[in-house]
Amino acid sequence: MGKAKKSWEKRLGGGPDKLTVDYVESLSIDRRLYKYDIAGSIAHAQMLCEQKLISKTEFGKIKKGLIEIDAEIASGKFKFDKRLEDIHMVIEAALKSKVGEAGKKLHTGRSRNDQVATDIRLWMRDEIEVLQAKVTRLQQAFVKLAGKYVDDVMPAYTHLQRAQPVSIAAYLLSFAEQLERDYVRLANCRALVDVSPLGSGAVAGSTLDIDRKSTAGTLGFTGISGNSIDAVSDRDFCAEFIFDCAMIATHLSRLAEDWIMYCTNEFGFISIDDAYCTSSSMMPQKRNPDVLELIRGKTGRVYGALMGMLTILKAQPTGYNRDLQEDKVHIFAASDTVSQSLDMACAVVGHTKFDTKQIGAGLDDGFLDATALAEYLVGRGVAFREAHGIVGTLVAECEKWGKRLGEVGLDELKQHSPVIESDVYSRLGARNVVGKYATEGAAGTKQAKEQVAFWQKQLAQR
Ligand code: ARG
C-alpha cells in the first residue's frame, strides 16, 4: 500500500520515523480482534443511523463494506499495513477505500479509546465461554477417571509424608473442586466484562447525540459504563481475567507436580500414556513426562502476564494512556497458554491409569491407620490427646519391631490401653479405614461414590 495516511498526519508534520512505526504498532497483536472490531463498528454505525447522524444509505454501505472486509480477513487475502498502527485503523482505512465518503463518517462520536475497550470486552466474553467449556471438560475427565477407582485406596500426603488412606476417586475429585472454583471465578469475571464502554469517546464522551444503550443492546452487553473517564482506562477486568487464568494454571501445575512424582519408579502410582511422554536423545530407556513438566513450566508465562498487566496499570495517570495497548499482549498470552494447557491436561487425565496393585502393595507401610486407631480409642472413652499419645508410643515401638499396627497382638495392645478389644483389627489397615470415614466430604469410599454421582449430575447440566 503506497499511502497509509492517518487523519492526524494533517496535525503532525512529516510522518513518523520508521522506528516509531514499528514501536507503536499493535496490529501484529490485535489483528485477532478483527471480528469484534467489525461487530462493534456495525453496532455503532447502526446507532448513528438511528440517531440520524448518518443516512440509511450510508449505514447500508458501511455495513456491507465491513462485512466484506470481515470475509477478506477471514480468507487470508487481506493485506495488513502496520503503518496504520492497529486493527481499528486498518479496518477503517479499508472501509474508506471501499465505500468512500460514507466510510469517513463511521468514526463519528467514537475514539479508538472506547473502541478498543469495547473490542477487548467482546473478545473476552467469548474467551471466557471457551475457557469455561474446557474447564468443564477437564472436570468431566476427572469424574470419569474417579468413577473407575472409587473402591481403590491410596495414601494421602501432608508435608509429602504418608498421612491417611483415601479413595483414589476422592483424590481425583479434589481437582474437580479446584476447577469448579475456576469456573465460578470466570463467571464472576464475565459479569464485570459485561458492561459497554462504547460511546465514552476519547475520555469525555461526545457532544453528539450518541445512544449508548442502543450499541450496548446490539452487542449484547447487559449495561453501560457509568463514567467515560473510567471507562476508557478501566482494565481491571483484564487483570482479573489473567488472575483467573493464573489460578487455573496453578491448579494444573499442582496436578502436574503430583503426577510427575506419581509416575516415577519410586512411586509407581500411575502410568501416563506413551502419547503424552517423550524420550531422551541420549538415554534410550527414558520415558519422560514432558507434557506435565510443560504444564507446570508454562504457569510461569501466565504469572508473568499477571505481573505484566498489573504493572501496566500501576501509576497511570487518569484517562487513556498508550501503555494500555500492552494489555492485549498479556491477556492473549495468559488465555492462549491456559487454553492449551487445559486441552493437554484433559488428554492426559483421559488416558492415565492408576497402578492399583503397586499402590496396594505399599499401602500398609507408613502407619496410615494410626489416626483411625486413635479415633477408635476415642470411641471407647479415651480423651483424644491421650489416645494420640498412646498410638504415638505404639507406632514408635512398631517401627522398632518392624511391625504394622494390625500385626501387634491383642495382649500387647491392651498393655498400651486396656479399652482395646479384638474389634480393633477391623479398624486397622488402610482399606478398613477408608470404609469407615464418617464425616461429610471425607475421602472415604462412601463419600467418593456420592461425589462422583454429584459431579456427574452437576456437569451434565452445563
Ligand atoms: N491500539 C491502541 C490500544 O490497543 C488503541 C489506540 C488508542 N490510541 C490513541 N492514540 N488514543 O490501546
Short mmCIF file of C-alpha atoms and ligand atoms in Angstrom, two decimals:
data_model
loop_
_atom_site.label_atom_id
_atom_site.label_comp_id
_atom_site.label_asym_id
_atom_site.label_seq_id
_atom_site.Cartn_x
_atom_site.Cartn_y
_atom_site.Cartn_z
CA MET A 1 0.00 0.00 0.00
CA GLY A 2 1.58 3.26 -1.11
CA LYS A 3 -0.18 5.70 1.12
CA ALA A 4 -1.17 4.78 4.58
CA LYS A 5 -2.09 8.21 5.78
CA LYS A 6 -3.77 8.65 9.09
CA SER A 7 -6.14 11.53 9.70
CA TRP A 8 -3.87 13.06 12.32
CA GLU A 9 -1.00 13.34 9.88
CA LYS A 10 -2.54 16.70 8.98
CA ARG A 11 -1.68 17.75 12.51
CA LEU A 12 1.77 16.22 12.69
CA GLY A 13 4.40 17.15 10.15
CA GLY A 14 6.39 14.72 8.08
CA GLY A 15 5.17 11.34 9.25
CA PRO A 16 6.60 9.02 11.82
CA ASP A 17 10.15 7.72 11.97
CA LYS A 18 10.45 4.09 10.88
CA LEU A 19 11.42 3.18 14.42
CA THR A 20 8.26 4.83 15.67
CA VAL A 21 6.12 2.89 13.22
CA ASP A 22 7.47 -0.41 14.47
CA TYR A 23 7.39 0.64 18.07
CA VAL A 24 3.82 1.88 18.29
CA GLU A 25 2.10 -0.65 16.09
CA SER A 26 -0.15 -3.17 17.80
CA LEU A 27 -1.52 -4.69 14.61
CA SER A 28 0.64 -7.77 14.96
CA ILE A 29 -1.08 -8.47 18.28
CA ASP A 30 -4.56 -7.03 17.93
CA ARG A 31 -5.46 -8.24 14.43
CA ARG A 32 -7.07 -11.22 16.07
CA LEU A 33 -9.70 -8.82 17.37
CA TYR A 34 -10.92 -8.03 13.87
CA LYS A 35 -14.29 -9.77 14.16
CA TYR A 36 -15.09 -7.92 17.35
CA ASP A 37 -13.95 -4.62 15.89
CA ILE A 38 -16.24 -5.13 12.92
CA ALA A 39 -19.18 -6.15 15.10
CA GLY A 40 -18.59 -3.04 17.25
CA SER A 41 -18.41 -0.81 14.19
CA ILE A 42 -21.62 -2.19 12.71
CA ALA A 43 -23.42 -1.61 16.01
CA HIS A 44 -22.01 1.91 16.19
CA ALA A 45 -22.97 2.72 12.60
CA GLN A 46 -26.47 1.36 13.14
CA MET A 47 -26.85 3.64 16.15
CA LEU A 48 -25.52 6.63 14.16
CA CYS A 49 -28.21 5.88 11.62
CA GLU A 50 -30.95 5.57 14.25
CA GLN A 51 -29.80 8.91 15.66
CA LYS A 52 -29.86 10.45 12.16
CA LEU A 53 -26.14 11.21 12.34
CA ILE A 54 -25.70 9.22 9.13
CA SER A 55 -28.25 8.29 6.46
CA LYS A 56 -29.73 4.85 5.89
CA THR A 57 -27.83 4.64 2.60
CA GLU A 58 -24.59 5.45 4.36
CA PHE A 59 -25.28 2.85 7.03
CA GLY A 60 -26.05 0.30 4.30
CA LYS A 61 -22.73 1.00 2.60
CA ILE A 62 -20.77 0.88 5.83
CA LYS A 63 -22.34 -2.39 6.91
CA LYS A 64 -21.83 -4.04 3.55
CA GLY A 65 -18.24 -2.81 3.38
CA LEU A 66 -17.46 -4.08 6.87
CA ILE A 67 -18.94 -7.49 6.11
CA GLU A 68 -16.79 -7.72 3.00
CA ILE A 69 -13.70 -6.76 4.98
CA ASP A 70 -14.56 -9.43 7.53
CA ALA A 71 -14.69 -12.04 4.78
CA GLU A 72 -11.43 -10.83 3.24
CA ILE A 73 -9.60 -11.04 6.56
CA ALA A 74 -11.11 -14.45 7.27
CA SER A 75 -9.98 -15.75 3.89
CA GLY A 76 -6.42 -14.60 4.50
CA LYS A 77 -6.43 -12.35 1.43
CA PHE A 78 -6.48 -9.08 3.31
CA LYS A 79 -3.29 -7.00 3.20
CA PHE A 80 -2.40 -5.62 6.61
CA ASP A 81 -0.33 -2.46 6.73
CA LYS A 82 1.31 -1.89 10.09
CA ARG A 83 1.85 1.78 9.34
CA LEU A 84 -1.82 2.10 10.18
CA GLU A 85 -0.89 1.07 13.73
CA ASP A 86 -3.74 -1.12 14.83
CA ILE A 87 -6.67 -3.22 13.72
CA HIS A 88 -9.08 -0.34 14.26
CA MET A 89 -7.26 1.96 11.83
CA VAL A 90 -6.68 -0.86 9.36
CA ILE A 91 -10.37 -1.70 9.14
CA GLU A 92 -11.44 1.93 8.96
CA ALA A 93 -8.93 2.63 6.18
CA ALA A 94 -10.10 -0.42 4.24
CA LEU A 95 -13.69 0.74 4.65
CA LYS A 96 -12.88 4.20 3.38
CA SER A 97 -11.18 2.85 0.29
CA LYS A 98 -14.19 0.59 -0.31
CA VAL A 99 -17.12 2.94 0.29
CA GLY A 100 -15.54 6.41 0.18
CA GLU A 101 -17.41 9.26 1.89
CA ALA A 102 -19.71 7.06 3.99
CA GLY A 103 -16.67 5.35 5.48
CA LYS A 104 -15.36 8.66 6.72
CA LYS A 105 -18.45 9.02 8.91
CA LEU A 106 -18.05 5.75 10.81
CA HIS A 107 -15.81 7.23 13.49
CA THR A 108 -18.39 9.89 14.42
CA GLY A 109 -18.64 10.25 18.20
CA ARG A 110 -16.12 7.49 18.74
CA SER A 111 -12.45 7.19 19.63
CA ARG A 112 -10.15 4.23 19.42
CA ASN A 113 -10.07 4.52 23.19
CA ASP A 114 -13.66 3.43 23.68
CA GLN A 115 -13.43 1.25 20.57
CA VAL A 116 -10.56 -0.87 21.84
CA ALA A 117 -12.08 -1.14 25.32
CA THR A 118 -15.24 -2.48 23.67
CA ASP A 119 -13.37 -4.91 21.42
CA ILE A 120 -11.44 -6.42 24.33
CA ARG A 121 -14.63 -6.94 26.30
CA LEU A 122 -16.33 -8.61 23.35
CA TRP A 123 -13.32 -10.88 22.83
CA MET A 124 -13.10 -11.72 26.50
CA ARG A 125 -16.78 -12.58 26.76
CA ASP A 126 -16.28 -15.29 24.13
CA GLU A 127 -12.93 -16.39 25.50
CA ILE A 128 -14.39 -16.88 28.96
CA GLU A 129 -17.01 -19.19 27.49
CA VAL A 130 -14.35 -21.22 25.72
CA LEU A 131 -12.25 -21.49 28.87
CA GLN A 132 -15.28 -22.45 30.93
CA ALA A 133 -16.11 -25.21 28.46
CA LYS A 134 -12.55 -26.50 28.67
CA VAL A 135 -12.60 -26.40 32.46
CA THR A 136 -15.83 -28.40 32.42
CA ARG A 137 -14.37 -30.93 30.01
CA LEU A 138 -11.39 -31.43 32.30
CA GLN A 139 -13.69 -31.82 35.30
CA GLN A 140 -15.59 -34.47 33.36
CA ALA A 141 -12.35 -36.29 32.60
CA PHE A 142 -11.53 -36.36 36.32
CA VAL A 143 -15.02 -37.59 37.21
CA LYS A 144 -14.79 -40.34 34.63
CA LEU A 145 -11.40 -41.46 35.91
CA ALA A 146 -12.62 -41.22 39.52
CA GLY A 147 -15.54 -43.49 38.65
CA LYS A 148 -13.08 -46.26 37.86
CA TYR A 149 -11.26 -46.04 41.18
CA VAL A 150 -13.93 -45.45 43.83
CA ASP A 151 -13.10 -48.69 45.63
CA ASP A 152 -9.33 -48.35 45.32
CA VAL A 153 -7.23 -46.86 48.05
CA MET A 154 -4.10 -44.71 48.01
CA PRO A 155 -2.16 -42.82 50.63
CA ALA A 156 -2.90 -39.14 51.06
CA TYR A 157 0.06 -36.99 51.98
CA THR A 158 0.58 -33.99 54.18
CA HIS A 159 4.05 -32.44 54.11
CA LEU A 160 4.61 -35.08 51.44
CA GLN A 161 4.68 -37.67 54.24
CA ARG A 162 2.21 -40.52 54.30
CA ALA A 163 -0.82 -39.27 56.21
CA GLN A 164 -4.13 -41.14 55.89
CA PRO A 165 -5.60 -43.57 53.38
CA VAL A 166 -8.09 -42.20 50.85
CA SER A 167 -10.18 -43.44 47.96
CA ILE A 168 -8.33 -42.77 44.70
CA ALA A 169 -11.59 -41.28 43.45
CA ALA A 170 -11.59 -38.76 46.30
CA TYR A 171 -8.07 -37.74 45.37
CA LEU A 172 -9.08 -37.24 41.73
CA LEU A 173 -12.20 -35.32 42.66
CA SER A 174 -10.14 -32.86 44.67
CA PHE A 175 -9.21 -31.46 41.25
CA ALA A 176 -12.84 -31.24 40.17
CA GLU A 177 -13.39 -28.96 43.18
CA GLN A 178 -10.46 -26.71 42.31
CA LEU A 179 -11.64 -26.45 38.74
CA GLU A 180 -15.16 -25.63 39.89
CA ARG A 181 -13.83 -22.55 41.62
CA ASP A 182 -12.03 -21.64 38.40
CA TYR A 183 -15.32 -21.95 36.56
CA VAL A 184 -17.11 -19.72 39.05
CA ARG A 185 -14.29 -17.17 39.01
CA LEU A 186 -14.60 -16.93 35.24
CA ALA A 187 -18.36 -16.50 35.55
CA ASN A 188 -17.80 -13.66 38.03
CA CYS A 189 -15.29 -12.08 35.68
CA ARG A 190 -17.78 -12.28 32.85
CA ALA A 191 -20.18 -10.13 34.86
CA LEU A 192 -17.52 -7.43 35.16
CA VAL A 193 -16.78 -7.68 31.45
CA ASP A 194 -20.44 -7.38 30.52
CA VAL A 195 -20.51 -3.57 30.50
CA SER A 196 -20.29 -1.47 27.35
CA PRO A 197 -17.79 1.40 27.30
CA LEU A 198 -18.76 2.31 23.73
CA GLY A 199 -19.77 5.96 23.43
CA SER A 200 -17.29 7.09 26.06
CA GLY A 201 -15.18 8.51 23.23
CA ALA A 202 -11.62 9.52 23.96
CA VAL A 203 -12.22 10.37 27.61
CA ALA A 204 -15.22 12.67 27.98
CA GLY A 205 -17.95 11.27 25.75
CA SER A 206 -19.32 13.40 22.93
CA THR A 207 -21.44 16.48 22.29
CA LEU A 208 -23.33 14.45 19.68
CA ASP A 209 -26.49 12.58 20.50
CA ILE A 210 -24.89 9.13 20.85
CA ASP A 211 -27.26 6.42 22.11
CA ARG A 212 -25.05 4.20 24.22
CA LYS A 213 -27.82 1.88 25.30
CA SER A 214 -28.53 1.10 21.67
CA THR A 215 -24.99 -0.05 20.88
CA ALA A 216 -24.79 -1.92 24.18
CA GLY A 217 -28.02 -3.72 23.34
CA THR A 218 -26.90 -4.59 19.82
CA LEU A 219 -23.65 -6.01 21.12
CA GLY A 220 -25.38 -7.98 23.85
CA PHE A 221 -23.96 -6.09 26.82
CA THR A 222 -26.12 -6.05 29.94
CA GLY A 223 -25.24 -2.50 30.89
CA ILE A 224 -23.25 0.60 30.03
CA SER A 225 -20.34 2.05 31.98
CA GLY A 226 -21.20 4.98 34.24
CA ASN A 227 -18.23 7.28 33.76
CA SER A 228 -16.44 7.94 30.49
CA ILE A 229 -13.12 8.83 32.14
CA ASP A 230 -13.06 5.50 33.95
CA ALA A 231 -14.50 3.55 31.03
CA VAL A 232 -11.65 4.27 28.59
CA SER A 233 -8.95 3.41 31.08
CA ASP A 234 -10.54 0.57 33.02
CA ARG A 235 -8.61 -2.64 32.51
CA ASP A 236 -9.38 -4.09 35.94
CA PHE A 237 -11.27 -6.84 34.19
CA CYS A 238 -8.10 -7.72 32.26
CA ALA A 239 -6.10 -8.14 35.45
CA GLU A 240 -8.95 -10.13 36.91
CA PHE A 241 -9.20 -12.33 33.83
CA ILE A 242 -5.47 -13.04 33.91
CA PHE A 243 -5.69 -13.81 37.61
CA ASP A 244 -8.41 -16.34 36.83
CA CYS A 245 -6.13 -17.85 34.19
CA ALA A 246 -3.28 -17.85 36.71
CA MET A 247 -5.39 -19.81 39.21
CA ILE A 248 -6.23 -22.37 36.53
CA ALA A 249 -2.53 -22.61 35.72
CA THR A 250 -1.80 -23.06 39.43
CA HIS A 251 -4.22 -25.94 39.67
CA LEU A 252 -2.89 -27.61 36.54
CA SER A 253 0.64 -27.13 37.79
CA ARG A 254 -0.15 -28.82 41.10
CA LEU A 255 -1.71 -31.73 39.25
CA ALA A 256 1.35 -31.93 37.03
CA GLU A 257 3.65 -31.91 40.04
CA ASP A 258 1.73 -34.78 41.67
CA TRP A 259 1.72 -36.86 38.56
CA ILE A 260 5.35 -36.22 37.70
CA MET A 261 6.10 -37.76 41.09
CA TYR A 262 3.48 -40.47 40.83
CA CYS A 263 4.90 -41.79 37.56
CA THR A 264 8.46 -42.16 38.90
CA ASN A 265 9.81 -45.64 39.64
CA GLU A 266 9.95 -44.57 43.26
CA PHE A 267 6.17 -44.04 43.43
CA GLY A 268 4.91 -46.11 40.53
CA PHE A 269 1.33 -44.97 41.23
CA ILE A 270 0.32 -44.10 37.68
CA SER A 271 1.32 -44.58 34.12
CA ILE A 272 0.99 -41.69 31.70
CA ASP A 273 0.09 -42.84 28.21
CA ASP A 274 3.02 -43.01 25.77
CA ALA A 275 1.29 -40.43 23.60
CA TYR A 276 2.00 -37.84 26.29
CA CYS A 277 5.58 -38.79 27.06
CA THR A 278 8.83 -38.11 25.27
CA SER A 279 12.18 -39.85 25.40
CA SER A 280 15.77 -38.77 25.76
CA SER A 281 18.19 -38.12 22.92
CA MET A 282 20.87 -39.95 24.89
CA MET A 283 19.32 -42.37 27.37
CA PRO A 284 17.37 -44.98 25.43
CA GLN A 285 15.38 -46.26 28.40
CA LYS A 286 13.78 -42.93 29.20
CA ARG A 287 10.10 -42.20 29.26
CA ASN A 288 9.71 -38.65 30.41
CA PRO A 289 6.54 -36.81 31.45
CA ASP A 290 7.49 -33.69 29.45
CA VAL A 291 3.90 -32.72 28.83
CA LEU A 292 3.29 -32.48 32.57
CA GLU A 293 6.54 -30.62 33.10
CA LEU A 294 5.48 -28.09 30.48
CA ILE A 295 2.07 -27.68 32.05
CA ARG A 296 3.98 -26.81 35.21
CA GLY A 297 6.53 -24.68 33.36
CA LYS A 298 4.07 -22.68 31.28
CA THR A 299 2.50 -21.49 34.51
CA GLY A 300 5.39 -19.05 34.60
CA ARG A 301 4.13 -17.42 31.44
CA VAL A 302 0.70 -16.90 32.94
CA TYR A 303 2.04 -15.49 36.21
CA GLY A 304 4.32 -13.26 34.13
CA ALA A 305 1.28 -11.99 32.26
CA LEU A 306 -0.45 -11.15 35.53
CA MET A 307 2.55 -9.24 36.79
CA GLY A 308 2.87 -7.53 33.41
CA MET A 309 -0.76 -6.44 33.41
CA LEU A 310 -0.74 -5.15 36.97
CA THR A 311 2.44 -3.22 36.31
CA ILE A 312 0.88 -1.55 33.26
CA LEU A 313 -1.99 -0.31 35.39
CA LYS A 314 0.12 0.95 38.24
CA ALA A 315 0.89 4.66 38.21
CA GLN A 316 -1.02 5.51 35.07
CA PRO A 317 -2.48 8.96 35.21
CA THR A 318 -6.25 9.17 34.90
CA GLY A 319 -7.62 8.70 31.38
CA TYR A 320 -6.43 6.60 28.45
CA ASN A 321 -2.68 6.20 28.08
CA ARG A 322 -0.93 4.32 25.36
CA ASP A 323 0.54 1.98 27.97
CA LEU A 324 -2.83 0.27 27.87
CA GLN A 325 -2.13 -1.06 24.40
CA GLU A 326 0.19 -3.60 26.07
CA ASP A 327 -2.83 -5.15 27.83
CA LYS A 328 -3.51 -7.42 24.88
CA VAL A 329 -0.04 -8.96 24.97
CA HIS A 330 -0.82 -10.24 28.44
CA ILE A 331 -4.46 -11.26 28.16
CA PHE A 332 -3.72 -13.21 24.98
CA ALA A 333 -0.62 -14.88 26.43
CA ALA A 334 -2.48 -15.91 29.58
CA SER A 335 -5.53 -17.14 27.76
CA ASP A 336 -3.70 -18.96 24.96
CA THR A 337 -1.38 -20.71 27.40
CA VAL A 338 -4.12 -21.82 29.76
CA SER A 339 -6.36 -22.86 26.91
CA GLN A 340 -3.65 -25.12 25.50
CA SER A 341 -2.72 -26.48 28.92
CA LEU A 342 -6.36 -27.29 29.68
CA ASP A 343 -6.59 -29.30 26.45
CA MET A 344 -3.35 -31.06 27.27
CA ALA A 345 -4.37 -31.84 30.84
CA CYS A 346 -7.70 -33.18 29.61
CA ALA A 347 -5.95 -35.55 27.21
CA VAL A 348 -3.51 -36.74 29.87
CA VAL A 349 -6.20 -37.29 32.50
CA GLY A 350 -8.33 -39.15 29.98
CA HIS A 351 -5.55 -41.66 29.33
CA THR A 352 -3.89 -42.14 32.71
CA LYS A 353 -4.05 -45.44 34.57
CA PHE A 354 -3.53 -45.94 38.28
CA ASP A 355 -1.46 -48.99 39.14
CA THR A 356 -3.70 -50.18 41.96
CA LYS A 357 -1.55 -53.28 42.53
CA GLN A 358 1.57 -51.26 43.11
CA ILE A 359 -0.26 -48.72 45.24
CA GLY A 360 -1.95 -51.52 47.19
CA ALA A 361 1.32 -53.31 47.86
CA GLY A 362 2.73 -50.34 49.76
CA LEU A 363 -0.48 -49.31 51.40
CA ASP A 364 0.21 -50.76 54.80
CA ASP A 365 3.54 -49.02 55.14
CA GLY A 366 3.73 -45.71 56.92
CA PHE A 367 1.02 -46.24 59.58
CA LEU A 368 -1.79 -44.68 57.53
CA ASP A 369 -4.22 -46.20 60.05
CA ALA A 370 -2.71 -44.51 63.13
CA THR A 371 -5.25 -41.69 63.27
CA ALA A 372 -8.11 -44.16 62.90
CA LEU A 373 -6.72 -46.16 65.84
CA ALA A 374 -6.62 -43.02 67.98
CA GLU A 375 -10.24 -42.38 66.99
CA TYR A 376 -11.12 -45.97 67.92
CA LEU A 377 -9.81 -45.23 71.41
CA VAL A 378 -11.87 -42.03 71.50
CA GLY A 379 -14.90 -44.17 70.73
CA ARG A 380 -14.06 -46.15 73.85
CA GLY A 381 -13.93 -43.10 76.06
CA VAL A 382 -10.26 -42.12 75.90
CA ALA A 383 -9.57 -38.38 75.55
CA PHE A 384 -8.16 -37.64 72.09
CA ARG A 385 -4.90 -36.16 73.36
CA GLU A 386 -4.41 -39.26 75.50
CA ALA A 387 -5.23 -41.53 72.56
CA HIS A 388 -2.82 -39.61 70.33
CA GLY A 389 -0.02 -40.29 72.84
CA ILE A 390 -0.89 -43.99 73.18
CA VAL A 391 -0.83 -44.54 69.44
CA GLY A 392 2.32 -42.46 69.05
CA THR A 393 4.12 -44.74 71.52
CA LEU A 394 2.77 -47.82 69.75
CA VAL A 395 3.94 -46.57 66.37
CA ALA A 396 7.43 -45.92 67.75
CA GLU A 397 7.54 -49.49 69.07
CA CYS A 398 6.17 -50.93 65.84
CA GLU A 399 8.94 -49.17 63.99
CA LYS A 400 11.48 -50.87 66.23
CA TRP A 401 9.85 -54.28 65.77
CA GLY A 402 9.31 -53.78 62.06
CA LYS A 403 5.59 -54.40 62.51
CA ARG A 404 2.37 -52.80 61.31
CA LEU A 405 -0.28 -51.74 63.81
CA GLY A 406 -2.54 -54.56 62.67
CA GLU A 407 0.20 -57.10 63.37
CA VAL A 408 0.51 -56.25 67.07
CA GLY A 409 -1.15 -58.89 69.27
CA LEU A 410 -4.19 -58.03 71.40
CA ASP A 411 -2.31 -58.56 74.69
CA GLU A 412 0.37 -56.14 73.62
CA LEU A 413 -2.25 -53.63 72.51
CA LYS A 414 -4.07 -53.96 75.84
CA GLN A 415 -0.86 -53.12 77.66
CA HIS A 416 -0.99 -49.75 75.93
CA SER A 417 -4.68 -49.28 76.57
CA PRO A 418 -6.95 -51.70 78.39
CA VAL A 419 -10.03 -50.47 76.47
CA ILE A 420 -8.83 -52.10 73.24
CA GLU A 421 -10.81 -55.17 72.20
CA SER A 422 -10.48 -57.60 69.31
CA ASP A 423 -12.82 -55.49 67.14
CA VAL A 424 -9.87 -53.11 66.78
CA TYR A 425 -8.49 -55.20 63.93
CA SER A 426 -11.46 -54.35 61.76
CA ARG A 427 -10.48 -50.70 62.18
CA LEU A 428 -6.85 -51.17 61.22
CA GLY A 429 -5.30 -51.40 57.77
CA ALA A 430 -5.69 -48.72 55.09
CA ARG A 431 -8.61 -50.39 53.34
CA ASN A 432 -10.66 -50.75 56.52
CA VAL A 433 -10.07 -47.14 57.41
CA VAL A 434 -11.28 -45.83 54.05
CA GLY A 435 -14.53 -47.72 54.57
CA LYS A 436 -15.01 -46.15 57.99
CA TYR A 437 -14.75 -42.41 57.27
CA ALA A 438 -17.94 -40.86 58.58
CA THR A 439 -17.74 -37.10 58.01
CA GLU A 440 -19.39 -35.40 55.06
CA GLY A 441 -16.91 -34.68 52.29
CA ALA A 442 -14.40 -37.15 53.73
CA ALA A 443 -12.08 -39.06 51.42
CA GLY A 444 -13.72 -42.45 52.04
CA THR A 445 -15.29 -44.87 49.60
CA LYS A 446 -18.84 -43.97 50.53
CA GLN A 447 -18.28 -40.23 50.15
CA ALA A 448 -16.32 -40.70 46.93
CA LYS A 449 -19.29 -42.58 45.46
CA GLU A 450 -21.59 -39.74 46.42
CA GLN A 451 -19.19 -37.19 44.98
CA VAL A 452 -18.90 -39.00 41.67
CA ALA A 453 -22.70 -39.04 41.40
CA PHE A 454 -22.88 -35.38 42.39
CA TRP A 455 -20.37 -34.26 39.77
CA GLN A 456 -21.88 -36.40 37.04
CA LYS A 457 -25.19 -34.67 37.59
CA GLN A 458 -23.75 -31.21 38.12
CA LEU A 459 -21.59 -31.26 34.99
CA ALA A 460 -24.27 -32.79 32.79
CA GLN A 461 -26.25 -29.58 33.26
CA ARG A 462 -23.56 -27.45 31.61
N1 ARG B 1 -4.04 0.46 19.72
C1 ARG B 1 -4.45 1.13 20.92
C2 ARG B 1 -4.72 0.15 22.02
O1 ARG B 1 -4.68 -1.01 21.77
C3 ARG B 1 -5.68 1.94 20.69
C4 ARG B 1 -5.27 3.24 20.13
C5 ARG B 1 -5.53 4.36 21.01
N2 ARG B 1 -4.57 5.31 20.58
C6 ARG B 1 -4.58 6.56 20.82
N3 ARG B 1 -3.65 7.28 20.35
N4 ARG B 1 -5.51 7.11 21.54
O2 ARG B 1 -4.95 0.52 23.15
#
